[in-house]
Tab-separated table of C-alpha atoms in Angstrom:
chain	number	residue	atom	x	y	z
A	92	UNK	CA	-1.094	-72.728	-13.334
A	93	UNK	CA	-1.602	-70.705	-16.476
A	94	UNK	CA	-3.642	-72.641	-19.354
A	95	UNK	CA	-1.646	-72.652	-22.245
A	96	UNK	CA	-2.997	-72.109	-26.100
A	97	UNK	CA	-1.538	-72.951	-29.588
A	98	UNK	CA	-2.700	-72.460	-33.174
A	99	UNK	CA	-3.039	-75.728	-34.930
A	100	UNK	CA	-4.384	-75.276	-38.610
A	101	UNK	CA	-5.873	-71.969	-38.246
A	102	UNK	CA	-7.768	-72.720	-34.809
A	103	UNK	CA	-6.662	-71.676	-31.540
A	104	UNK	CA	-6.508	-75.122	-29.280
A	105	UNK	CA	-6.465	-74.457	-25.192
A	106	UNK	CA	-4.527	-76.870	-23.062
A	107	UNK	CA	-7.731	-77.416	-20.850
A	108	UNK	CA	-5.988	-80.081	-18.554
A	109	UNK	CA	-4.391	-79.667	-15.482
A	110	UNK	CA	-0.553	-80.566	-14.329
A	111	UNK	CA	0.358	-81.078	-17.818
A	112	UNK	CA	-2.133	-84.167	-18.531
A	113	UNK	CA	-1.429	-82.972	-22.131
A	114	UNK	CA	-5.690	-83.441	-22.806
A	115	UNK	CA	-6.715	-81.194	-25.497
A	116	UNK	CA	-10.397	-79.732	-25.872
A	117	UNK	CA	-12.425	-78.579	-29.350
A	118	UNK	CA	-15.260	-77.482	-29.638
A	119	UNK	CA	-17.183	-77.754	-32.904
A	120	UNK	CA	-16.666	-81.458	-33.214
A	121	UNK	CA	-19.323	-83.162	-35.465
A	122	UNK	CA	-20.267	-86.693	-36.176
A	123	UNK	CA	-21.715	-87.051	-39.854
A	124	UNK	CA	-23.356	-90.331	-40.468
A	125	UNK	CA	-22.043	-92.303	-43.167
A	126	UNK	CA	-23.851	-92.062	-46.919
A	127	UNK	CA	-26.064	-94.978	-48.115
A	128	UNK	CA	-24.474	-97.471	-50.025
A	129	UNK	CA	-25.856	-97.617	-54.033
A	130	UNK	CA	-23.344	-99.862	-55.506
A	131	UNK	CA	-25.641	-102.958	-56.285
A	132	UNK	CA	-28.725	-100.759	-57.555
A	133	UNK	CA	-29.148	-100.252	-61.605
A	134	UNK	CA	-31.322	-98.116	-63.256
A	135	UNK	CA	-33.043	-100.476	-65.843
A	136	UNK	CA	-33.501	-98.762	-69.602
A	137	UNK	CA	-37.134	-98.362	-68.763
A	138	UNK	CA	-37.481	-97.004	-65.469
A	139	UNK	CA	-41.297	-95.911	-65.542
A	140	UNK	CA	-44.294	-98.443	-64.466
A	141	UNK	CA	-45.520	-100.104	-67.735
A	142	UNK	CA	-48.815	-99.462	-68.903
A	143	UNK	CA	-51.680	-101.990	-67.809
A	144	UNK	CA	-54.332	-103.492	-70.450
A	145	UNK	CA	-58.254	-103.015	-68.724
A	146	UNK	CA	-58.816	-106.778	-69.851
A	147	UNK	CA	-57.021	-109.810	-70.195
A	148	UNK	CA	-55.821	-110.415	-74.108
A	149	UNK	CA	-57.594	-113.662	-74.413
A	150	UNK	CA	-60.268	-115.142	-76.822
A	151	UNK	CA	-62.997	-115.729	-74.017
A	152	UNK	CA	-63.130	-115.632	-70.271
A	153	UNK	CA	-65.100	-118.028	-68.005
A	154	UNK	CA	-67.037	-115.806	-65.574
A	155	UNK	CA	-67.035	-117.636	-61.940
A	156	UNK	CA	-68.291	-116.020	-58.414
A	157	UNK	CA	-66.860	-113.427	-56.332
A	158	UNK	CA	-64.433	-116.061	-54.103
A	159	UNK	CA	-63.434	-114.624	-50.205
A	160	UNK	CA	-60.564	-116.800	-49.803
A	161	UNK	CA	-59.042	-114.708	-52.907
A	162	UNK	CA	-58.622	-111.837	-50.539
A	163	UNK	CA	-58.529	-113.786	-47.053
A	164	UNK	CA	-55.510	-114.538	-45.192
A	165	UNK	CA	-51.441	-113.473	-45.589
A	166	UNK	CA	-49.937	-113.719	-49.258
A	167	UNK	CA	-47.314	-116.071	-50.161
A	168	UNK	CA	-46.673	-113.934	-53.202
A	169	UNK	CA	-44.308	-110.952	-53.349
A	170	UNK	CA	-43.647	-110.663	-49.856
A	171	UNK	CA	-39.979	-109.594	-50.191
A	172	UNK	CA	-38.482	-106.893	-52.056
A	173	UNK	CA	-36.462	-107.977	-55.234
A	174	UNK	CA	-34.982	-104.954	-57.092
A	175	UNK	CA	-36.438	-101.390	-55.546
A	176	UNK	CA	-35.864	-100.622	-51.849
A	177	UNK	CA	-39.164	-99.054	-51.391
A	178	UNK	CA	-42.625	-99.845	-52.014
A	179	UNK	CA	-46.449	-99.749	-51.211
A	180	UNK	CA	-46.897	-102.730	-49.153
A	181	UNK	CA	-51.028	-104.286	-48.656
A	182	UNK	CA	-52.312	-104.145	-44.899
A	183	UNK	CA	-55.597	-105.730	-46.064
A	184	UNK	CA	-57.308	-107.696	-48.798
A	185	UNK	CA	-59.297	-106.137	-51.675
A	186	UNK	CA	-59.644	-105.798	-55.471
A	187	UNK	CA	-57.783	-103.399	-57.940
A	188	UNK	CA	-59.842	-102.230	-60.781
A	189	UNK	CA	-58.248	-100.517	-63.819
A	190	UNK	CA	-58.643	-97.378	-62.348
A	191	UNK	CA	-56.660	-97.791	-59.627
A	192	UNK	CA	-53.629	-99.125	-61.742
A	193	UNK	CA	-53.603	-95.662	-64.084
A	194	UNK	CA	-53.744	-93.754	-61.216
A	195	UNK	CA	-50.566	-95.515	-59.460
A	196	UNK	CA	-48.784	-94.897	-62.707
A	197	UNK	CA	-49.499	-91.628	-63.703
A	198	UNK	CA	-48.838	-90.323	-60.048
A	199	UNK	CA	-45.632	-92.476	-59.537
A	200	UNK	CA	-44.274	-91.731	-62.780
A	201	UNK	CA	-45.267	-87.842	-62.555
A	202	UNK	CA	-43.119	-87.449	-59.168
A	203	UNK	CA	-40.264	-90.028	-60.563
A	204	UNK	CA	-36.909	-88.676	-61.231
A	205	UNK	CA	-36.378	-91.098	-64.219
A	206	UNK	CA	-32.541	-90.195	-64.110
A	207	UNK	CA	-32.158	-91.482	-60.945
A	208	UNK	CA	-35.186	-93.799	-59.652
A	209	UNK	CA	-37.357	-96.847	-61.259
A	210	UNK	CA	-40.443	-97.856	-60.260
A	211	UNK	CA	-41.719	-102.160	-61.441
A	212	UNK	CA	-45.150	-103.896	-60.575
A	213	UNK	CA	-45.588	-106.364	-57.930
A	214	UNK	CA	-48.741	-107.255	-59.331
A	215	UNK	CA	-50.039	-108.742	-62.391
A	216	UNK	CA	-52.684	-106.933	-64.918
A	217	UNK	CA	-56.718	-107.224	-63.934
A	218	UNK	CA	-57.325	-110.703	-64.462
A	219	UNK	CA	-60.578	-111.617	-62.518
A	220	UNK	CA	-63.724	-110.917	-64.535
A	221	UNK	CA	-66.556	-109.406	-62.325
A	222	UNK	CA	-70.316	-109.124	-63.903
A	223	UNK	CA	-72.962	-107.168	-63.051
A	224	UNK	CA	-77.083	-106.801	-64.471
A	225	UNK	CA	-78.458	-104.204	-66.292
A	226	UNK	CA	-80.801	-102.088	-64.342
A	227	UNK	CA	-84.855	-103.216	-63.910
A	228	UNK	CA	-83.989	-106.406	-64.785
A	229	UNK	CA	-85.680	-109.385	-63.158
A	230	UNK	CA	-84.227	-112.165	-60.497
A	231	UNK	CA	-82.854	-115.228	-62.579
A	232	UNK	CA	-81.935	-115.578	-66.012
A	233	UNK	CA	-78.552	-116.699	-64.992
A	234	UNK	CA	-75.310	-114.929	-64.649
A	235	UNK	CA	-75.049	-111.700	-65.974
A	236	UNK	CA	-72.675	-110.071	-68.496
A	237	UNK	CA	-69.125	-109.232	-67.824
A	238	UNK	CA	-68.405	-105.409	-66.913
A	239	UNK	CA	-64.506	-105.283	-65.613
A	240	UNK	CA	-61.922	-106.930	-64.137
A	241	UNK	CA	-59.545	-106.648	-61.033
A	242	UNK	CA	-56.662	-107.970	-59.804
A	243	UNK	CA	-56.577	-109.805	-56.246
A	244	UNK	CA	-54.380	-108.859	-53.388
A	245	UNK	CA	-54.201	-110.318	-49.947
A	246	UNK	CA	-52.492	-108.751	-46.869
A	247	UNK	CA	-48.795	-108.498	-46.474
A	248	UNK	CA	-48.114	-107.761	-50.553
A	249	UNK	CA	-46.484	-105.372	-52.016
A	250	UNK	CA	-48.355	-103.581	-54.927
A	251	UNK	CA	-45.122	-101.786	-56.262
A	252	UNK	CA	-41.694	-101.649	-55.721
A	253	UNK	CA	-39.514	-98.213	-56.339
A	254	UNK	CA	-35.464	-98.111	-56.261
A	255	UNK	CA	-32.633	-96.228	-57.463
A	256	UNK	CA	-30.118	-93.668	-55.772
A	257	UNK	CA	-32.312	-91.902	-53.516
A	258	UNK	CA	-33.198	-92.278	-49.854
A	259	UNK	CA	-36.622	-92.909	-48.426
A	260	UNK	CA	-37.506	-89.181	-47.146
A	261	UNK	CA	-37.872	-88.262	-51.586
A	262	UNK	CA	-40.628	-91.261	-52.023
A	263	UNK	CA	-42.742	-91.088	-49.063
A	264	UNK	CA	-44.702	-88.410	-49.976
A	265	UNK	CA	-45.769	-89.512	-53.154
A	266	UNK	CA	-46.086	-93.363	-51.711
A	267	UNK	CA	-48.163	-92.160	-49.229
A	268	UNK	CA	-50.346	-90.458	-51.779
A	269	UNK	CA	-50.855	-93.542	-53.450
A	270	UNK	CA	-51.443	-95.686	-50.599
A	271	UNK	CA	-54.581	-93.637	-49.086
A	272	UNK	CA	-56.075	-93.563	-52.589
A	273	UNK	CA	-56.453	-97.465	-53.012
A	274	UNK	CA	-59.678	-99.562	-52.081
A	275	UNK	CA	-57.494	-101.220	-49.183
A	276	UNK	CA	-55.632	-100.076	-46.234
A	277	UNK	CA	-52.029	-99.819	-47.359
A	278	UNK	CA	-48.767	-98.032	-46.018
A	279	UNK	CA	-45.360	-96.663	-47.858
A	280	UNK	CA	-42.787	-98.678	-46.767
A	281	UNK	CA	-38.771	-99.581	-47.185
A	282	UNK	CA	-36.633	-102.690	-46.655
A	283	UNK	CA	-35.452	-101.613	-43.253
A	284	UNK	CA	-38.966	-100.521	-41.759
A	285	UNK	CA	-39.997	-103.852	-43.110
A	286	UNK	CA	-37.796	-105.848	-41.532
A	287	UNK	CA	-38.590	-104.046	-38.075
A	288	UNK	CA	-42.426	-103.974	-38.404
A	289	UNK	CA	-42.009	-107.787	-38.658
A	290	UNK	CA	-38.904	-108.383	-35.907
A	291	UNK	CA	-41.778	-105.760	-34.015
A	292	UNK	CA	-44.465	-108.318	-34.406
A	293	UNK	CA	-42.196	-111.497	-33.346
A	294	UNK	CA	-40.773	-110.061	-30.137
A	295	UNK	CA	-44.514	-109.729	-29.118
A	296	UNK	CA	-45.558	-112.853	-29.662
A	297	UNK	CA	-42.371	-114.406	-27.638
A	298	UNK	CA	-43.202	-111.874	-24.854
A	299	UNK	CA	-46.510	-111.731	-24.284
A	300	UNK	CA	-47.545	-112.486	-20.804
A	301	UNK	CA	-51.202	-113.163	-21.389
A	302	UNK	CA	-51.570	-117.152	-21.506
A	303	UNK	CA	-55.473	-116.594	-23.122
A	304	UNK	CA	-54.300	-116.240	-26.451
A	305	UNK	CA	-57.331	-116.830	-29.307
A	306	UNK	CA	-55.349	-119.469	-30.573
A	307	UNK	CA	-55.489	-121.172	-27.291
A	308	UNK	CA	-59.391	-120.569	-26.427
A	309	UNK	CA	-60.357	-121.937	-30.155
A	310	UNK	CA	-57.885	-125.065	-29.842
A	311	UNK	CA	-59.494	-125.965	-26.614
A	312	UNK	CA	-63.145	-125.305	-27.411
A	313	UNK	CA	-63.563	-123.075	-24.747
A	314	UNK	CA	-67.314	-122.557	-24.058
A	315	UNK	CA	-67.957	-125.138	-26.973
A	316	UNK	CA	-67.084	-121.800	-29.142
A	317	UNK	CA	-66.455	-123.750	-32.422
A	318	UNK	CA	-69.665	-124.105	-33.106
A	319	UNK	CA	-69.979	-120.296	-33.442
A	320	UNK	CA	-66.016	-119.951	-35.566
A	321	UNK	CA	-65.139	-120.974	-39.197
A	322	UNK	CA	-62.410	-123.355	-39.828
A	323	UNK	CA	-60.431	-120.050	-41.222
A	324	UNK	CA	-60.988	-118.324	-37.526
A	325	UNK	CA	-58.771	-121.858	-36.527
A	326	UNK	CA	-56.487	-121.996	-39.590
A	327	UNK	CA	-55.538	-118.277	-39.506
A	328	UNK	CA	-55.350	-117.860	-35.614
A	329	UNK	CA	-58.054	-115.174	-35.388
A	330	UNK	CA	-55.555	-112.795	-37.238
A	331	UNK	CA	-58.538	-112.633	-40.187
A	332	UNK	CA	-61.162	-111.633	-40.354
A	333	UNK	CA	-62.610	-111.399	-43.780
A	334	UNK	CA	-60.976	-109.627	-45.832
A	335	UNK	CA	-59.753	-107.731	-42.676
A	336	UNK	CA	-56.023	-107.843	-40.679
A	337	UNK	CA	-56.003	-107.391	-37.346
A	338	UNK	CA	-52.398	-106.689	-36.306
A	339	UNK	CA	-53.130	-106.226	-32.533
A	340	UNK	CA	-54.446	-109.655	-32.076
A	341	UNK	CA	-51.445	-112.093	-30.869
């Protein structure tokens, strides 16, 4: 039986199907996905990261000593994305001096389309004062002078968020930039890839077939190990160490 053809808006469509099933074939057909939705985002009048002050604008500062637990452990500040849908998001504890602060500005806002994108802090100005001795001085004479101060940040913050009408492919690079350059591991990162690291993480722990956890040797005093742990190696399920994160460990 003869395959019969018809023009149809230009196009020549072949009757492909047999015993006049009346099926129709084209060829060409594409599937476009569907463009990301910007109607809650708005670009605030300021849209560039705000310059940040080397020292805090107060009349005198009480020096104190370099604390771990300031940099141990999981945040329970700025966790969760507020305005932007991207950011730089902490994978380990450390301090941010000054330094690092102008250079997150001046490469953010050098790459930022300011008609389109925004860029806010996640977290505050350098706050903790750190001293340090003169050189060929002696031991004692008490606590030295005050040289700088830093701002800090424990895993699982995010350092800065950016937002506005474009996708994640435009910020990466620049993130990514940013993220190798500061004194702690850190990754570029988006709502969605948030959400997924973490839903990631979860389905592990539910399906992990090893019963030997650390959580379970340390509860049971295994070997009379707790004489050897911390009460943080307890507290924070082996997860810590230091200022360290160790994602692998369930």
């Amino acid at each position: 039986m003869a395959k019969n053809s018809s023009r149809r808006g230009g196009k020549l469509v072949r009757d492909r199907g047999g015993g006049g099933s009346g099926t129709k074939g084209f060829t060409g057909l594409k599937k476009y996905a569907l463009p990301p939705d910007y109607s809650g985002i708005k670009i605030p009048e300021k849209p560039k990261l705000k310059f940040v002050e080397r020292a805090p604008n107060v009349p005198k500062v009480r020096r104190e000593f370099k604390n771990l637990r300031d940099i141990r452990g999981p945040s329970t500040e700025a966790t969760e994305f507020t305005e932007g849908q991207y950011g730089i998001l902490a994978m380990g504890g450390g301090y941010l001096r000054w330094g690092h602060f102008e250079m997150m500005r001046l490469t953010i806002n050098r790459n930022m389309n300011t008609k389109k994108m925004f860029a806010i802090w996640r977290v505050p100005a350098p706050y903790k004062p750190i001293t340090r001795k003169g050189l060929g001085q002696r031991m004692g004479g008490g606590k030295g002078a005050i040289d700088h101060y830093v701002t800090a940040v424990k895993t699982g913050r995010l350092i800065v968020e950016v937002g506005g009408y474009v996708e994640f492919g435009e910020v990466e690079r620049f993130l990514t930039q940013v993220a190798q350059k500061l004194p702690f591991p850190a990754i570029a990162i988006s709502r969605e890839s948030l959400q997924e690291m973490r839903d990631k993480e979860e389905e592990r722990r539910r399906n992990n077939q090893n019963p030997w956890t650390f959580e379970r040797i340390i509860t049971s005093n295994m070997l009379g190990m707790r004489k050897f742990l911390s009460p943080y190696d307890l507290q924070l399920k082996g997860r810590y160490w230091g200022k360290f994160f160790l994602p692998d460990r369930i």
